[in-house]
Amino acid sequence: DAGVTQSPTHLIKTRGQQVTLRCSPISGHKSVSWYQQVLGQGPQFIFQYYEKEERGRGNFPDRFSARQFPNYSSELNVNALLLGDSALYLCASSLSDRAYEQYFGPGTRLTVT
Amino acid sequence: GIQVEQSPPDLILQEGANSTLRCNFSDSVNNLQWFHQNPWGQLINLFYIPSGTKQNGRLSATTVATERYSLLYISSSQTTDSGVYFCAVSRIQGAQKLVFGQGTRLTINP
């Protein structure tokens, strides 16, 4: 069975641009979460979605938004990119909002110049 | 919010040595996971262990929830064990928000 998949693998954007990152959960998983990992630190929680509804939001500005589709895949959007948004963006999936073990995808490495 | 502290921050060992990584957390949790992050950034699930003891080959983990700590043991280390090990926890209420520690960077020399 395929694990969590993310696209693209790498991305280079300039300041002020907008970016969309995509995630497909493990088959049968209905919950998707997004994390940001800057160099040298642990991942930081951005959003959790379950059954297309936002279930949690971390301490990130409104420039960050996300959504979940009927097939449980998800997109993370970041507007008005800043240099500080350069990071590895990780997507995680779990069976449901009541199943707590999360499985991570390979990540999208975003560089903002 | 909940705080997670991992120790030591860095660990350098020779191949074949044993190691113990520690994770302390500041409040009760319903989820505790150990991950190994490979050089390409992928987080590999090692253990889901909110309490008790589990073993998987050369790796084992113990969580003492009442004392708010978890230990990851690696025996007979191999160079492929090198990388960053993260402990992450989440609380009972609210979203499945995993809070990560800063990680332990393990280097195994041949």
Tab-separated table of C-alpha atoms in Angstrom, chain A residues 31 35 37 40-43 45 48 55-56 88 90 94 96-106 109, chain B residues 30-31 33 35 37 39-43 45 47-48 86 90-92 94-102:
chain	number	residue	atom	x	y	z
A	31	SER	CA	-7.595	12.916	8.741
A	35	TYR	CA	3.421	20.723	9.718
A	37	GLN	CA	9.819	22.260	9.808
A	40	GLY	CA	17.394	22.621	12.905
A	41	GLN	CA	14.011	22.459	14.617
A	42	GLY	CA	11.220	19.989	15.165
A	43	PRO	CA	8.066	20.207	13.015
A	45	PHE	CA	1.685	22.042	13.667
A	48	GLN	CA	-5.634	19.443	10.950
A	55	ARG	CA	-10.301	20.547	13.418
A	56	GLY	CA	-7.262	22.473	14.582
A	88	LEU	CA	10.120	21.569	4.800
A	90	LEU	CA	5.150	17.831	6.013
A	94	SER	CA	-4.335	9.158	10.414
A	96	SER	CA	-9.750	9.306	11.967
A	97	ASP	CA	-9.893	12.156	14.413
A	98	ARG	CA	-10.024	9.533	17.158
A	99	ALA	CA	-7.049	7.484	15.937
A	100	TYR	CA	-3.972	9.221	17.147
A	101	GLU	CA	-1.035	7.590	15.357
A	102	GLN	CA	0.070	9.812	12.510
A	103	TYR	CA	2.048	8.797	9.426
A	104	PHE	CA	4.113	11.357	7.541
A	105	GLY	CA	4.806	11.933	3.885
A	106	PRO	CA	8.222	12.762	2.418
A	109	ARG	CA	10.933	21.578	0.493
B	30	ASN	CA	-2.912	10.607	24.806
B	31	ASN	CA	-0.354	10.060	22.071
B	33	GLN	CA	5.311	8.772	18.992
B	35	PHE	CA	10.253	9.079	14.761
B	37	GLN	CA	14.124	11.517	10.365
B	39	PRO	CA	18.711	12.624	5.599
B	40	TRP	CA	16.013	13.398	3.011
B	41	GLY	CA	13.624	14.669	5.675
B	42	GLN	CA	11.187	11.764	5.813
B	43	LEU	CA	9.843	11.015	9.278
B	45	ASN	CA	7.449	5.918	12.476
B	47	PHE	CA	6.806	3.575	17.931
B	48	TYR	CA	3.341	4.685	18.933
B	86	PHE	CA	12.108	13.014	17.428
B	90	SER	CA	-0.461	15.237	21.763
B	91	ARG	CA	-3.008	15.936	24.475
B	92	ILE	CA	-6.441	14.412	25.017
B	94	GLY	CA	-8.525	19.260	20.858
B	95	ALA	CA	-6.999	18.480	17.510
B	96	GLN	CA	-4.427	15.795	16.825
B	97	LYS	CA	-1.747	18.407	17.234
B	98	LEU	CA	1.580	16.678	17.647
B	99	VAL	CA	4.072	18.748	19.634
B	100	PHE	CA	7.631	17.793	18.786
B	101	GLY	CA	10.790	18.013	20.818
B	102	GLN	CA	13.949	19.515	19.364
